[in-house]
Amino acid sequence: MLIICHHLLIDGISWRILLEDLQLLYTQLSQTGEAQLPFKTLPSRDWVNQLETLDKSSELGYWQAITNESRPPFPMDFPDGTNTMALANTVSVCLPETDTQQLLQQVPAAYNIHIDDLLLTALGLTLTPWAGNTLRIAMEGHGRPDDSNLTRTVGWLTTLYPVLLQMPETDNLGTTIKAVKETLRAVPDQGLGYGILRYLQNGDQNLATETPIRFNYLGQTDQLFNGLLAPASESTGMSRSPHDNRDVLIEINAVVSRGQLNLHWTYGQEIHRQETIQSLANSYLHQLRKLIDYCLSSETDQGYSPADFPQMDLAQGELNDLLSSLDLVDAGGEMS
């Protein structure tokens, strides 16, 4: 049995829901002859209706500041080239299994960050020597806010929103990681409001902006398959017409599969040389390994930043001083 769903119908989380349901049904029916699925959550149509009523006007200034930031042209090997789907090509690289397991299991426990923080920091470090310290990146998210009843909703709920990544001019990796972390934590409501303000409420509000890079971390897929179902080896082909214009210059999709972090860099062959993209992809792996080693080093701090203490209203330097003073006192109140 071959199962195919176009991306217009479902997103990555929906795939997980469908595959879990199919495997659950098969197991229950084969063992007892009866089957029962978990309760449904909010239907996607009802969620769309809710989106149209959400008031995101308080976020307008935040998104306008990002979209109105002027940026120099993004580096291109062939600035006048055509950027259609037919001319798209992909360079793929992977992080070895040992490094991937460190990234997934050891880094979050040793350093107070999310995996997304480190992946985006590596991207910033990779692109900065090439494109400058300020980068506008389109980020994809799952589009399911934590306070919504969407955990088992099937549809294409993905959010797409711009992030202005300002990389600090320093060789200190800890400072750089925390700067990226603070940028991502400052995004209101996981980016949901950008699409609502741009497409559903009050017209465009001047929120259209060029984002030459798109980044999407799809998470881990190995747990989706238990032997009953497996990814098909055949290519699904193009998801869009080959005549369609691509809306980004470089699209990066990251996913953990078969124990390894795989990164797929899709670019336009009439915009960038393959050697350019291959060099960037290789540099990304190098930067990511450096960040993993840094986070696991016993000489680093624990990665706390002001976003971890939103009620304290501290700058990073003030927080560093506070944490340093606390480290001087042991659990019994005595100076260590």
CSV table of C-alpha atoms in Angstrom, one decimal, residues 74-81 130 249 267-277 280:
chain,number,residue,atom,x,y,z
A,74,PHE,CA,21.8,38.8,-1.0
A,75,PRO,CA,24.9,37.4,-2.6
A,76,MET,CA,24.2,35.6,-5.9
A,77,ASP,CA,26.6,34.0,-8.4
A,78,PHE,CA,24.2,35.0,-11.3
A,79,PRO,CA,22.0,38.0,-10.3
A,80,ASP,CA,20.1,38.0,-13.5
A,81,GLY,CA,19.3,34.2,-13.5
A,130,TRP,CA,29.2,35.7,3.1
A,249,LEU,CA,16.9,31.8,-3.1
A,267,TYR,CA,18.7,26.5,-4.7
A,268,GLY,CA,18.3,27.8,-8.2
A,269,GLN,CA,20.9,26.6,-10.7
A,270,GLU,CA,20.8,29.9,-12.6
A,271,ILE,CA,21.2,31.9,-9.3
A,272,HIS,CA,24.0,30.0,-7.5
A,273,ARG,CA,26.7,27.6,-8.5
A,274,GLN,CA,26.5,24.1,-6.9
A,275,GLU,CA,30.0,24.7,-5.6
A,276,THR,CA,28.7,27.7,-3.6
A,277,ILE,CA,25.9,25.9,-2.0
A,280,LEU,CA,27.9,26.6,2.6
